[in-house]
């Protein structure tokens, strides 16, 4: 009975996501909370990282004050936490839904760098989930590593027309490619891996399939609805491509296909964990859509092994 109920919930959510493409979610627009323009940093190097972190903390402090004055107390509290001593933001923009790139670990001295690319419904107001995953992954990776929580684009809502088209991903792709270049400029010797969750895997697919490609060692897709391409061979990258999906992840019930709906291409093509896609499929345990970076979990352990380059130790589905 419990298994049947879980499948029903996943199916209903999948249907709701699909329906949102044809029947947009209605409701009044949320007024935008005021915030300052991002700090002017120029080109960030290993030497100037501390100054960049300090400037972004100062910007978050100002954003918190403006949010408090506006009456957005929850946003203000979150921004004050981001401005705490020791937080390391390589990029920060408190306007709108927000843009951030928070570093956990020593970016300049790391041998391995993992970039978390999040999926739908990720913003400043839900940022704690993304940061928790970054902290858990860094703890699993061990020394001489760094994890970057990259919220570098406006993510779609889970139930919205945007969530089943590549529009937001195509807009985000140049920013992700540029950010990877920034990482290589700060630390030229580090092995960089992208860990792409849910709609974030569409962002990674778009970034990797562009004419400039994507200069990373690994691309790991998890909880993925697809990438916008039919096979790994269609990605313009030499990276090793991995895919995993938890047994209780509702994304399995979203059709892994693409179709024209009123002139818009809906869907993202081949299921990344299918044999036809050609990815290296890793075991992702029995968890659900939000459980991949849960401390002690099967997928967290495998994602850490992928980032470290411990291929023989990765367990497979």
PDB file of C-alpha atoms in Angstrom:
ATOM      1  CA  UNK A   1       0.000   0.000   0.000  1.00  0.00           C
ATOM      2  CA  UNK A   2       2.808   2.437   0.883  1.00  0.00           C
ATOM      3  CA  UNK A   3       4.572   1.765  -2.439  1.00  0.00           C
ATOM      4  CA  UNK A   4       1.312   2.264  -4.357  1.00  0.00           C
ATOM      5  CA  UNK A   5       0.648   5.565  -2.571  1.00  0.00           C
ATOM      6  CA  UNK A   6       4.174   6.759  -3.374  1.00  0.00           C
ATOM      7  CA  UNK A   7       3.700   5.976  -7.040  1.00  0.00           C
ATOM      8  CA  UNK A   8       0.378   7.804  -7.039  1.00  0.00           C
ATOM      9  CA  UNK A   9       1.933  10.928  -5.533  1.00  0.00           C
ATOM     10  CA  UNK A  10       4.743  10.862  -8.086  1.00  0.00           C
ATOM     11  CA  UNK A  11       2.320  10.384 -10.956  1.00  0.00           C
ATOM     12  CA  UNK A  12       0.084  13.233  -9.807  1.00  0.00           C
ATOM     13  CA  UNK A  13       3.074  15.561  -9.525  1.00  0.00           C
ATOM     14  CA  UNK A  14       4.309  14.526 -12.959  1.00  0.00           C
ATOM     15  CA  UNK A  15       0.872  15.171 -14.436  1.00  0.00           C
ATOM     16  CA  UNK A  16       0.757  18.562 -12.716  1.00  0.00           C
ATOM     17  CA  UNK A  17       4.112  19.539 -14.199  1.00  0.00           C
ATOM     18  CA  UNK A  18       3.032  18.476 -17.667  1.00  0.00           C
ATOM     19  CA  UNK A  19      -0.332  20.223 -17.350  1.00  0.00           C
ATOM     20  CA  UNK A  20       1.350  23.471 -16.403  1.00  0.00           C
ATOM     21  CA  UNK A  21       2.894  23.638 -19.856  1.00  0.00           C
ATOM     22  CA  UNK A  22      -0.534  23.919 -21.450  1.00  0.00           C
ATOM     23  CA  UNK A  23      -2.425  25.523 -18.528  1.00  0.00           C
ATOM     24  CA  UNK A  24      -0.213  28.234 -17.000  1.00  0.00           C
ATOM     25  CA  UNK A  25      -0.380  28.769 -13.255  1.00  0.00           C
ATOM     26  CA  UNK A  26      -2.313  31.932 -12.493  1.00  0.00           C
ATOM     27  CA  UNK A  27      -1.871  34.393  -9.666  1.00  0.00           C
ATOM     28  CA  UNK A  28      -0.692  37.894  -8.943  1.00  0.00           C
ATOM     29  CA  UNK A  29       2.968  38.692  -9.488  1.00  0.00           C
ATOM     30  CA  UNK A  30       5.011  39.037  -6.288  1.00  0.00           C
ATOM     31  CA  UNK A  31       6.405  42.563  -5.813  1.00  0.00           C
ATOM     32  CA  UNK A  32      10.175  42.624  -6.198  1.00  0.00           C
ATOM     33  CA  UNK A  33      12.103  43.093  -2.963  1.00  0.00           C
ATOM     34  CA  UNK A  34      14.635  45.932  -3.300  1.00  0.00           C
ATOM     35  CA  UNK A  35      18.348  45.127  -3.300  1.00  0.00           C
ATOM     36  CA  UNK A  36      21.550  46.855  -4.420  1.00  0.00           C
ATOM     37  CA  UNK A  37      23.317  46.140  -7.685  1.00  0.00           C
ATOM     38  CA  UNK A  38      26.055  43.481  -7.365  1.00  0.00           C
ATOM     39  CA  UNK A  39      29.486  44.546  -6.146  1.00  0.00           C
ATOM     40  CA  UNK A  40      31.921  45.527  -8.888  1.00  0.00           C
ATOM     41  CA  UNK A  41      34.669  42.907  -8.667  1.00  0.00           C
ATOM     42  CA  UNK A  42      36.511  42.906 -11.960  1.00  0.00           C
ATOM     43  CA  UNK A  43      38.492  39.778 -12.801  1.00  0.00           C
ATOM     44  CA  UNK A  44      38.768  37.551  -9.724  1.00  0.00           C
ATOM     45  CA  UNK A  45      42.031  35.671  -9.214  1.00  0.00           C
ATOM     46  CA  UNK A  46      43.371  33.412  -6.497  1.00  0.00           C
ATOM     47  CA  UNK A  47      45.068  36.459  -4.974  1.00  0.00           C
ATOM     48  CA  UNK A  48      41.926  38.606  -4.932  1.00  0.00           C
ATOM     49  CA  UNK A  49      39.506  35.922  -3.702  1.00  0.00           C
ATOM     50  CA  UNK A  50      39.422  37.258  -0.100  1.00  0.00           C
ATOM     51  CA  UNK A  51      38.544  40.744  -1.363  1.00  0.00           C
ATOM     52  CA  UNK A  52      35.794  39.320  -3.587  1.00  0.00           C
ATOM     53  CA  UNK A  53      34.331  37.341  -0.699  1.00  0.00           C
ATOM     54  CA  UNK A  54      34.381  40.433   1.544  1.00  0.00           C
ATOM     55  CA  UNK A  55      32.749  42.637  -1.114  1.00  0.00           C
ATOM     56  CA  UNK A  56      29.942  40.140  -1.631  1.00  0.00           C
ATOM     57  CA  UNK A  57      29.331  39.796   2.109  1.00  0.00           C
ATOM     58  CA  UNK A  58      29.074  43.591   2.305  1.00  0.00           C
ATOM     59  CA  UNK A  59      26.614  43.562  -0.580  1.00  0.00           C
ATOM     60  CA  UNK A  60      24.521  40.893   1.172  1.00  0.00           C
ATOM     61  CA  UNK A  61      24.512  43.042   4.314  1.00  0.00           C
ATOM     62  CA  UNK A  62      23.165  46.000   2.347  1.00  0.00           C
ATOM     63  CA  UNK A  63      20.599  43.778   0.657  1.00  0.00           C
ATOM     64  CA  UNK A  64      19.447  42.530   4.059  1.00  0.00           C
ATOM     65  CA  UNK A  65      18.972  46.103   5.283  1.00  0.00           C
ATOM     66  CA  UNK A  66      16.925  47.020   2.206  1.00  0.00           C
ATOM     67  CA  UNK A  67      14.791  43.895   2.532  1.00  0.00           C
ATOM     68  CA  UNK A  68      14.181  44.628   6.217  1.00  0.00           C
ATOM     69  CA  UNK A  69      13.145  48.174   5.416  1.00  0.00           C
ATOM     70  CA  UNK A  70      10.749  46.857   2.801  1.00  0.00           C
ATOM     71  CA  UNK A  71       9.186  44.523   5.350  1.00  0.00           C
ATOM     72  CA  UNK A  72      10.508  41.274   3.853  1.00  0.00           C
ATOM     73  CA  UNK A  73      11.697  39.911   7.193  1.00  0.00           C
ATOM     74  CA  UNK A  74      12.276  36.316   6.071  1.00  0.00           C
ATOM     75  CA  UNK A  75      14.364  37.404   3.083  1.00  0.00           C
ATOM     76  CA  UNK A  76      16.291  39.793   5.333  1.00  0.00           C
ATOM     77  CA  UNK A  77      17.093  37.013   7.792  1.00  0.00           C
ATOM     78  CA  UNK A  78      18.386  34.783   5.015  1.00  0.00           C
ATOM     79  CA  UNK A  79      20.539  37.577   3.616  1.00  0.00           C
ATOM     80  CA  UNK A  80      22.005  38.353   7.042  1.00  0.00           C
ATOM     81  CA  UNK A  81      23.024  34.708   7.321  1.00  0.00           C
ATOM     82  CA  UNK A  82      24.704  34.945   3.923  1.00  0.00           C
ATOM     83  CA  UNK A  83      26.621  38.000   5.129  1.00  0.00           C
ATOM     84  CA  UNK A  84      28.030  36.121   8.125  1.00  0.00           C
ATOM     85  CA  UNK A  85      31.817  36.060   8.579  1.00  0.00           C
ATOM     86  CA  UNK A  86      33.335  33.063   6.863  1.00  0.00           C
ATOM     87  CA  UNK A  87      30.749  32.805   4.065  1.00  0.00           C
ATOM     88  CA  UNK A  88      32.481  32.798   0.674  1.00  0.00           C
ATOM     89  CA  UNK A  89      30.500  34.148  -2.265  1.00  0.00           C
ATOM     90  CA  UNK A  90      32.305  34.288  -5.569  1.00  0.00           C
ATOM     91  CA  UNK A  91      29.217  36.019  -6.961  1.00  0.00           C
ATOM     92  CA  UNK A  92      26.179  37.548  -5.275  1.00  0.00           C
ATOM     93  CA  UNK A  93      23.122  39.405  -6.543  1.00  0.00           C
ATOM     94  CA  UNK A  94      20.243  39.955  -4.109  1.00  0.00           C
ATOM     95  CA  UNK A  95      17.841  41.340  -6.694  1.00  0.00           C
ATOM     96  CA  UNK A  96      14.732  39.415  -7.711  1.00  0.00           C
ATOM     97  CA  UNK A  97      14.984  35.662  -7.166  1.00  0.00           C
ATOM     98  CA  UNK A  98      18.736  36.082  -6.657  1.00  0.00           C
ATOM     99  CA  UNK A  99      21.997  34.875  -8.139  1.00  0.00           C
ATOM    100  CA  UNK A 100      24.795  33.370  -6.061  1.00  0.00           C
ATOM    101  CA  UNK A 101      27.926  31.278  -6.312  1.00  0.00           C
ATOM    102  CA  UNK A 102      28.981  30.201  -2.826  1.00  0.00           C
ATOM    103  CA  UNK A 103      32.247  28.388  -2.249  1.00  0.00           C
ATOM    104  CA  UNK A 104      32.637  25.750   0.456  1.00  0.00           C
ATOM    105  CA  UNK A 105      36.312  24.953   0.992  1.00  0.00           C
ATOM    106  CA  UNK A 106      39.563  26.432  -0.333  1.00  0.00           C
ATOM    107  CA  UNK A 107      38.896  27.165  -3.999  1.00  0.00           C
ATOM    108  CA  UNK A 108      42.400  28.389  -4.799  1.00  0.00           C
ATOM    109  CA  UNK A 109      44.110  25.378  -3.214  1.00  0.00           C
ATOM    110  CA  UNK A 110      41.712  22.599  -4.211  1.00  0.00           C
ATOM    111  CA  UNK A 111      42.658  19.692  -6.443  1.00  0.00           C
ATOM    112  CA  UNK A 112      38.996  18.852  -7.077  1.00  0.00           C
ATOM    113  CA  UNK A 113      36.145  21.338  -7.529  1.00  0.00           C
ATOM    114  CA  UNK A 114      32.483  20.349  -7.778  1.00  0.00           C
ATOM    115  CA  UNK A 115      29.858  22.780  -9.070  1.00  0.00           C
ATOM    116  CA  UNK A 116      26.273  22.103  -8.001  1.00  0.00           C
ATOM    117  CA  UNK A 117      23.780  23.232 -10.660  1.00  0.00           C
ATOM    118  CA  UNK A 118      20.314  23.230  -9.049  1.00  0.00           C
ATOM    119  CA  UNK A 119      16.904  22.628 -10.530  1.00  0.00           C
ATOM    120  CA  UNK A 120      13.488  24.232 -10.270  1.00  0.00           C
ATOM    121  CA  UNK A 121      12.230  26.390  -7.398  1.00  0.00           C
ATOM    122  CA  UNK A 122      15.706  27.366  -6.216  1.00  0.00           C
ATOM    123  CA  UNK A 123      16.095  31.005  -5.203  1.00  0.00           C
ATOM    124  CA  UNK A 124      17.377  33.152  -2.353  1.00  0.00           C
ATOM    125  CA  UNK A 125      14.272  32.189  -0.405  1.00  0.00           C
ATOM    126  CA  UNK A 126      14.937  28.443  -0.706  1.00  0.00           C
ATOM    127  CA  UNK A 127      18.726  28.674  -0.839  1.00  0.00           C
ATOM    128  CA  UNK A 128      19.240  26.714   2.362  1.00  0.00           C
ATOM    129  CA  UNK A 129      18.551  23.433   0.556  1.00  0.00           C
ATOM    130  CA  UNK A 130      21.266  24.075  -2.005  1.00  0.00           C
ATOM    131  CA  UNK A 131      23.795  25.123   0.636  1.00  0.00           C
ATOM    132  CA  UNK A 132      23.026  22.064   2.777  1.00  0.00           C
ATOM    133  CA  UNK A 133      23.815  19.862  -0.207  1.00  0.00           C
ATOM    134  CA  UNK A 134      27.085  21.692  -0.803  1.00  0.00           C
ATOM    135  CA  UNK A 135      28.113  21.265   2.826  1.00  0.00           C
ATOM    136  CA  UNK A 136      27.237  17.549   2.785  1.00  0.00           C
ATOM    137  CA  UNK A 137      29.176  16.940  -0.426  1.00  0.00           C
ATOM    138  CA  UNK A 138      32.231  18.818   0.830  1.00  0.00           C
ATOM    139  CA  UNK A 139      32.228  16.775   4.038  1.00  0.00           C
ATOM    140  CA  UNK A 140      32.063  13.596   1.949  1.00  0.00           C
ATOM    141  CA  UNK A 141      34.834  14.694  -0.438  1.00  0.00           C
ATOM    142  CA  UNK A 142      37.468  15.379   2.184  1.00  0.00           C
ATOM    143  CA  UNK A 143      40.576  17.608   2.040  1.00  0.00           C
ATOM    144  CA  UNK A 144      41.902  19.620  -0.916  1.00  0.00           C
ATOM    145  CA  UNK A 145      38.433  19.931  -2.420  1.00  0.00           C
ATOM    146  CA  UNK A 146      35.926  22.726  -2.898  1.00  0.00           C
ATOM    147  CA  UNK A 147      32.217  22.763  -3.704  1.00  0.00           C
ATOM    148  CA  UNK A 148      30.451  25.670  -5.381  1.00  0.00           C
ATOM    149  CA  UNK A 149      26.699  26.131  -4.992  1.00  0.00           C
ATOM    150  CA  UNK A 150      25.962  27.874  -8.302  1.00  0.00           C
ATOM    151  CA  UNK A 151      22.621  29.637  -8.452  1.00  0.00           C
ATOM    152  CA  UNK A 152      23.530  31.480 -11.621  1.00  0.00           C
ATOM    153  CA  UNK A 153      20.181  31.559 -13.386  1.00  0.00           C
ATOM    154  CA  UNK A 154      16.479  32.130 -12.795  1.00  0.00           C
ATOM    155  CA  UNK A 155      15.171  28.642 -12.168  1.00  0.00           C
ATOM    156  CA  UNK A 156      11.653  27.740 -13.332  1.00  0.00           C
ATOM    157  CA  UNK A 157       8.879  26.796 -10.947  1.00  0.00           C
ATOM    158  CA  UNK A 158       8.275  23.069 -10.561  1.00  0.00           C
ATOM    159  CA  UNK A 159       4.713  23.594 -11.760  1.00  0.00           C
ATOM    160  CA  UNK A 160       5.056  26.185 -14.526  1.00  0.00           C
ATOM    161  CA  UNK A 161       5.161  26.400 -18.323  1.00  0.00           C
ATOM    162  CA  UNK A 162       8.919  27.063 -18.227  1.00  0.00           C
ATOM    163  CA  UNK A 163       9.839  23.810 -16.488  1.00  0.00           C
ATOM    164  CA  UNK A 164       9.350  21.592 -19.559  1.00  0.00           C
ATOM    165  CA  UNK A 165      11.058  23.752 -22.155  1.00  0.00           C
ATOM    166  CA  UNK A 166      14.742  24.572 -22.619  1.00  0.00           C
ATOM    167  CA  UNK A 167      14.174  28.337 -22.527  1.00  0.00           C
ATOM    168  CA  UNK A 168      15.597  29.027 -19.059  1.00  0.00           C
ATOM    169  CA  UNK A 169      18.404  26.522 -19.649  1.00  0.00           C
ATOM    170  CA  UNK A 170      19.424  28.116 -22.949  1.00  0.00           C
ATOM    171  CA  UNK A 171      19.524  31.505 -21.237  1.00  0.00           C
ATOM    172  CA  UNK A 172      21.647  30.076 -18.400  1.00  0.00           C
ATOM    173  CA  UNK A 173      24.121  28.144 -20.563  1.00  0.00           C
ATOM    174  CA  UNK A 174      26.442  31.066 -21.439  1.00  0.00           C
ATOM    175  CA  UNK A 175      26.623  32.070 -17.774  1.00  0.00           C
ATOM    176  CA  UNK A 176      27.577  28.524 -16.759  1.00  0.00           C
ATOM    177  CA  UNK A 177      30.250  28.294 -19.451  1.00  0.00           C
ATOM    178  CA  UNK A 178      31.638  31.662 -18.346  1.00  0.00           C
ATOM    179  CA  UNK A 179      31.623  30.586 -14.708  1.00  0.00           C
ATOM    180  CA  UNK A 180      33.577  27.426 -15.496  1.00  0.00           C
ATOM    181  CA  UNK A 181      36.116  29.647 -17.239  1.00  0.00           C
ATOM    182  CA  UNK A 182      36.316  31.813 -14.120  1.00  0.00           C
ATOM    183  CA  UNK A 183      37.063  28.755 -11.996  1.00  0.00           C
ATOM    184  CA  UNK A 184      39.882  27.706 -14.314  1.00  0.00           C
ATOM    185  CA  UNK A 185      41.260  31.248 -14.132  1.00  0.00           C
ATOM    186  CA  UNK A 186      41.322  31.134 -10.336  1.00  0.00           C
ATOM    187  CA  UNK A 187      42.673  27.593 -10.083  1.00  0.00           C
ATOM    188  CA  UNK A 188      44.237  26.261 -13.266  1.00  0.00           C
ATOM    189  CA  UNK A 189      45.208  22.854 -11.903  1.00  0.00           C
ATOM    190  CA  UNK A 190      41.914  21.751 -10.338  1.00  0.00           C
ATOM    191  CA  UNK A 191      39.740  19.050 -11.856  1.00  0.00           C
ATOM    192  CA  UNK A 192      36.240  20.574 -12.248  1.00  0.00           C
ATOM    193  CA  UNK A 193      33.045  18.491 -12.224  1.00  0.00           C
ATOM    194  CA  UNK A 194      29.454  19.594 -12.760  1.00  0.00           C
ATOM    195  CA  UNK A 195      26.760  17.942 -10.644  1.00  0.00           C
ATOM    196  CA  UNK A 196      23.428  18.748 -12.263  1.00  0.00           C
ATOM    197  CA  UNK A 197      20.145  18.133 -10.461  1.00  0.00           C
ATOM    198  CA  UNK A 198      16.710  18.004 -12.060  1.00  0.00           C
ATOM    199  CA  UNK A 199      16.224  20.990 -14.417  1.00  0.00           C
ATOM    200  CA  UNK A 200      19.867  21.815 -13.724  1.00  0.00           C
ATOM    201  CA  UNK A 201      20.743  18.880 -15.985  1.00  0.00           C
ATOM    202  CA  UNK A 202      18.971  20.695 -18.825  1.00  0.00           C
ATOM    203  CA  UNK A 203      21.185  23.715 -18.100  1.00  0.00           C
ATOM    204  CA  UNK A 204      24.294  21.526 -18.168  1.00  0.00           C
ATOM    205  CA  UNK A 205      23.145  19.847 -21.374  1.00  0.00           C
ATOM    206  CA  UNK A 206      22.593  23.185 -23.078  1.00  0.00           C
ATOM    207  CA  UNK A 207      25.971  24.506 -21.902  1.00  0.00           C
ATOM    208  CA  UNK A 208      27.778  21.360 -23.049  1.00  0.00           C
ATOM    209  CA  UNK A 209      26.091  21.147 -26.455  1.00  0.00           C
ATOM    210  CA  UNK A 210      26.968  24.696 -27.510  1.00  0.00           C
ATOM    211  CA  UNK A 211      29.690  25.425 -30.070  1.00  0.00           C
ATOM    212  CA  UNK A 212      32.205  26.325 -27.357  1.00  0.00           C
ATOM    213  CA  UNK A 213      31.574  23.126 -25.414  1.00  0.00           C
ATOM    214  CA  UNK A 214      32.263  22.856 -21.720  1.00  0.00           C
ATOM    215  CA  UNK A 215      35.738  22.374 -20.228  1.00  0.00           C
ATOM    216  CA  UNK A 216      35.025  20.033 -17.322  1.00  0.00           C
ATOM    217  CA  UNK A 217      36.155  16.531 -16.365  1.00  0.00           C
ATOM    218  CA  UNK A 218      32.751  15.105 -15.423  1.00  0.00           C
ATOM    219  CA  UNK A 219      29.078  15.926 -15.864  1.00  0.00           C
ATOM    220  CA  UNK A 220      26.844  14.026 -13.444  1.00  0.00           C
ATOM    221  CA  UNK A 221      23.086  14.168 -14.058  1.00  0.00           C
ATOM    222  CA  UNK A 222      20.745  13.124 -11.264  1.00  0.00           C
ATOM    223  CA  UNK A 223      16.993  13.335 -10.935  1.00  0.00           C
ATOM    224  CA  UNK A 224      17.107  14.410 -14.572  1.00  0.00           C
ATOM    225  CA  UNK A 225      14.139  14.939 -16.899  1.00  0.00           C
ATOM    226  CA  UNK A 226      16.575  14.849 -19.837  1.00  0.00           C
ATOM    227  CA  UNK A 227      19.182  17.178 -21.284  1.00  0.00           C
ATOM    228  CA  UNK A 228      17.677  18.444 -24.520  1.00  0.00           C
ATOM    229  CA  UNK A 229      19.802  16.052 -26.586  1.00  0.00           C
ATOM    230  CA  UNK A 230      19.235  12.424 -27.515  1.00  0.00           C
ATOM    231  CA  UNK A 231      22.624  10.982 -26.553  1.00  0.00           C
ATOM    232  CA  UNK A 232      25.946  11.731 -24.893  1.00  0.00           C
ATOM    233  CA  UNK A 233      27.506  11.845 -28.361  1.00  0.00           C
ATOM    234  CA  UNK A 234      25.427  14.969 -29.091  1.00  0.00           C
ATOM    235  CA  UNK A 235      27.147  16.907 -26.304  1.00  0.00           C
ATOM    236  CA  UNK A 236      30.147  18.972 -27.366  1.00  0.00           C
ATOM    237  CA  UNK A 237      32.356  17.900 -24.484  1.00  0.00           C
ATOM    238  CA  UNK A 238      35.120  15.465 -23.661  1.00  0.00           C
ATOM    239  CA  UNK A 239      33.776  15.128 -20.127  1.00  0.00           C
ATOM    240  CA  UNK A 240      32.684  11.783 -18.795  1.00  0.00           C
ATOM    241  CA  UNK A 241      28.908  11.875 -18.484  1.00  0.00           C
ATOM    242  CA  UNK A 242      27.192  10.089 -15.591  1.00  0.00           C
ATOM    243  CA  UNK A 243      23.521   9.624 -14.711  1.00  0.00           C
ATOM    244  CA  UNK A 244      21.617   8.326 -11.697  1.00  0.00           C
ATOM    245  CA  UNK A 245      18.045   8.258 -10.447  1.00  0.00           C
ATOM    246  CA  UNK A 246      16.639   7.272  -7.069  1.00  0.00           C
ATOM    247  CA  UNK A 247      14.026   4.515  -6.976  1.00  0.00           C
ATOM    248  CA  UNK A 248      11.414   6.836  -5.426  1.00  0.00           C
ATOM    249  CA  UNK A 249      12.093   9.863  -7.647  1.00  0.00           C
ATOM    250  CA  UNK A 250       8.888  11.147  -9.258  1.00  0.00           C
ATOM    251  CA  UNK A 251      10.885  12.395 -12.268  1.00  0.00           C
ATOM    252  CA  UNK A 252      10.742   8.827 -13.614  1.00  0.00           C
ATOM    253  CA  UNK A 253       7.050   9.378 -14.361  1.00  0.00           C
ATOM    254  CA  UNK A 254       7.615  12.486 -16.486  1.00  0.00           C
ATOM    255  CA  UNK A 255       7.672  11.401 -20.165  1.00  0.00           C
ATOM    256  CA  UNK A 256      11.254  11.369 -21.414  1.00  0.00           C
ATOM    257  CA  UNK A 257      10.491  12.617 -24.882  1.00  0.00           C
ATOM    258  CA  UNK A 258       9.975  15.865 -26.754  1.00  0.00           C
ATOM    259  CA  UNK A 259       7.002  17.126 -28.730  1.00  0.00           C
ATOM    260  CA  UNK A 260       5.675  20.259 -30.362  1.00  0.00           C
ATOM    261  CA  UNK A 261       2.906  21.836 -28.280  1.00  0.00           C
ATOM    262  CA  UNK A 262       1.362  24.924 -29.900  1.00  0.00           C
ATOM    263  CA  UNK A 263       4.666  25.791 -31.546  1.00  0.00           C
ATOM    264  CA  UNK A 264       6.824  25.178 -28.466  1.00  0.00           C
ATOM    265  CA  UNK A 265       9.091  22.156 -28.044  1.00  0.00           C
ATOM    266  CA  UNK A 266       8.159  20.511 -24.761  1.00  0.00           C
ATOM    267  CA  UNK A 267      10.309  17.871 -23.075  1.00  0.00           C
ATOM    268  CA  UNK A 268      13.990  17.049 -23.086  1.00  0.00           C
ATOM    269  CA  UNK A 269      14.426  13.843 -25.056  1.00  0.00           C
ATOM    270  CA  UNK A 270      16.068  10.597 -24.036  1.00  0.00           C
ATOM    271  CA  UNK A 271      16.068   9.453 -20.423  1.00  0.00           C
ATOM    272  CA  UNK A 272      19.686   9.929 -19.233  1.00  0.00           C
ATOM    273  CA  UNK A 273      19.662   6.643 -17.271  1.00  0.00           C
ATOM    274  CA  UNK A 274      18.539   4.638 -20.318  1.00  0.00           C
ATOM    275  CA  UNK A 275      21.020   2.561 -22.278  1.00  0.00           C
ATOM    276  CA  UNK A 276      20.292   4.551 -25.424  1.00  0.00           C
ATOM    277  CA  UNK A 277      21.570   7.797 -23.917  1.00  0.00           C
ATOM    278  CA  UNK A 278      25.031   6.365 -23.320  1.00  0.00           C
ATOM    279  CA  UNK A 279      25.875   7.784 -19.880  1.00  0.00           C
ATOM    280  CA  UNK A 280      27.694   5.883 -17.154  1.00  0.00           C
ATOM    281  CA  UNK A 281      24.813   4.979 -14.833  1.00  0.00           C
ATOM    282  CA  UNK A 282      25.613   5.096 -11.111  1.00  0.00           C
ATOM    283  CA  UNK A 283      23.571   3.698  -8.242  1.00  0.00           C
ATOM    284  CA  UNK A 284      21.361   6.349  -6.643  1.00  0.00           C
ATOM    285  CA  UNK A 285      19.653   4.353  -3.886  1.00  0.00           C
ATOM    286  CA  UNK A 286      15.997   4.276  -2.913  1.00  0.00           C
ATOM    287  CA  UNK A 287      15.484   7.969  -2.223  1.00  0.00           C
ATOM    288  CA  UNK A 288      13.295  10.605  -3.806  1.00  0.00           C
ATOM    289  CA  UNK A 289      13.858  13.694  -5.900  1.00  0.00           C
ATOM    290  CA  UNK A 290      15.412  15.762  -3.101  1.00  0.00           C
ATOM    291  CA  UNK A 291      17.497  13.035  -1.448  1.00  0.00           C
ATOM    292  CA  UNK A 292      20.602  12.818  -3.661  1.00  0.00           C
ATOM    293  CA  UNK A 293      22.858  14.908  -1.404  1.00  0.00           C
ATOM    294  CA  UNK A 294      21.525  13.539   1.857  1.00  0.00           C
ATOM    295  CA  UNK A 295      24.396  12.741   4.273  1.00  0.00           C
ATOM    296  CA  UNK A 296      25.230   9.035   4.318  1.00  0.00           C
ATOM    297  CA  UNK A 297      23.212   8.262   1.188  1.00  0.00           C
ATOM    298  CA  UNK A 298      24.228   6.036  -1.707  1.00  0.00           C
ATOM    299  CA  UNK A 299      24.076   8.819  -4.329  1.00  0.00           C
ATOM    300  CA  UNK A 300      26.102  11.254  -2.220  1.00  0.00           C
ATOM    301  CA  UNK A 301      28.858   8.668  -1.858  1.00  0.00           C
ATOM    302  CA  UNK A 302      28.895   7.969  -5.586  1.00  0.00           C
ATOM    303  CA  UNK A 303      28.852  11.645  -6.550  1.00  0.00           C
ATOM    304  CA  UNK A 304      31.834  12.231  -4.262  1.00  0.00           C
ATOM    305  CA  UNK A 305      33.687   9.338  -5.913  1.00  0.00           C
ATOM    306  CA  UNK A 306      32.962  10.815  -9.336  1.00  0.00           C
ATOM    307  CA  UNK A 307      34.315  14.210  -8.288  1.00  0.00           C
ATOM    308  CA  UNK A 308      37.459  12.626  -6.798  1.00  0.00           C
ATOM    309  CA  UNK A 309      38.011  10.561  -9.952  1.00  0.00           C
ATOM    310  CA  UNK A 310      37.629   7.262  -8.074  1.00  0.00           C
ATOM    311  CA  UNK A 311      35.860   5.573 -10.990  1.00  0.00           C
ATOM    312  CA  UNK A 312      36.475   1.951  -9.898  1.00  0.00           C
ATOM    313  CA  UNK A 313      34.808   2.713  -6.558  1.00  0.00           C
ATOM    314  CA  UNK A 314      31.579   4.054  -8.076  1.00  0.00           C
ATOM    315  CA  UNK A 315      28.733   1.588  -7.572  1.00  0.00           C
ATOM    316  CA  UNK A 316      26.371   0.975 -10.449  1.00  0.00           C
ATOM    317  CA  UNK A 317      22.631   0.461 -10.724  1.00  0.00           C
TER     318      UNK A 317
END
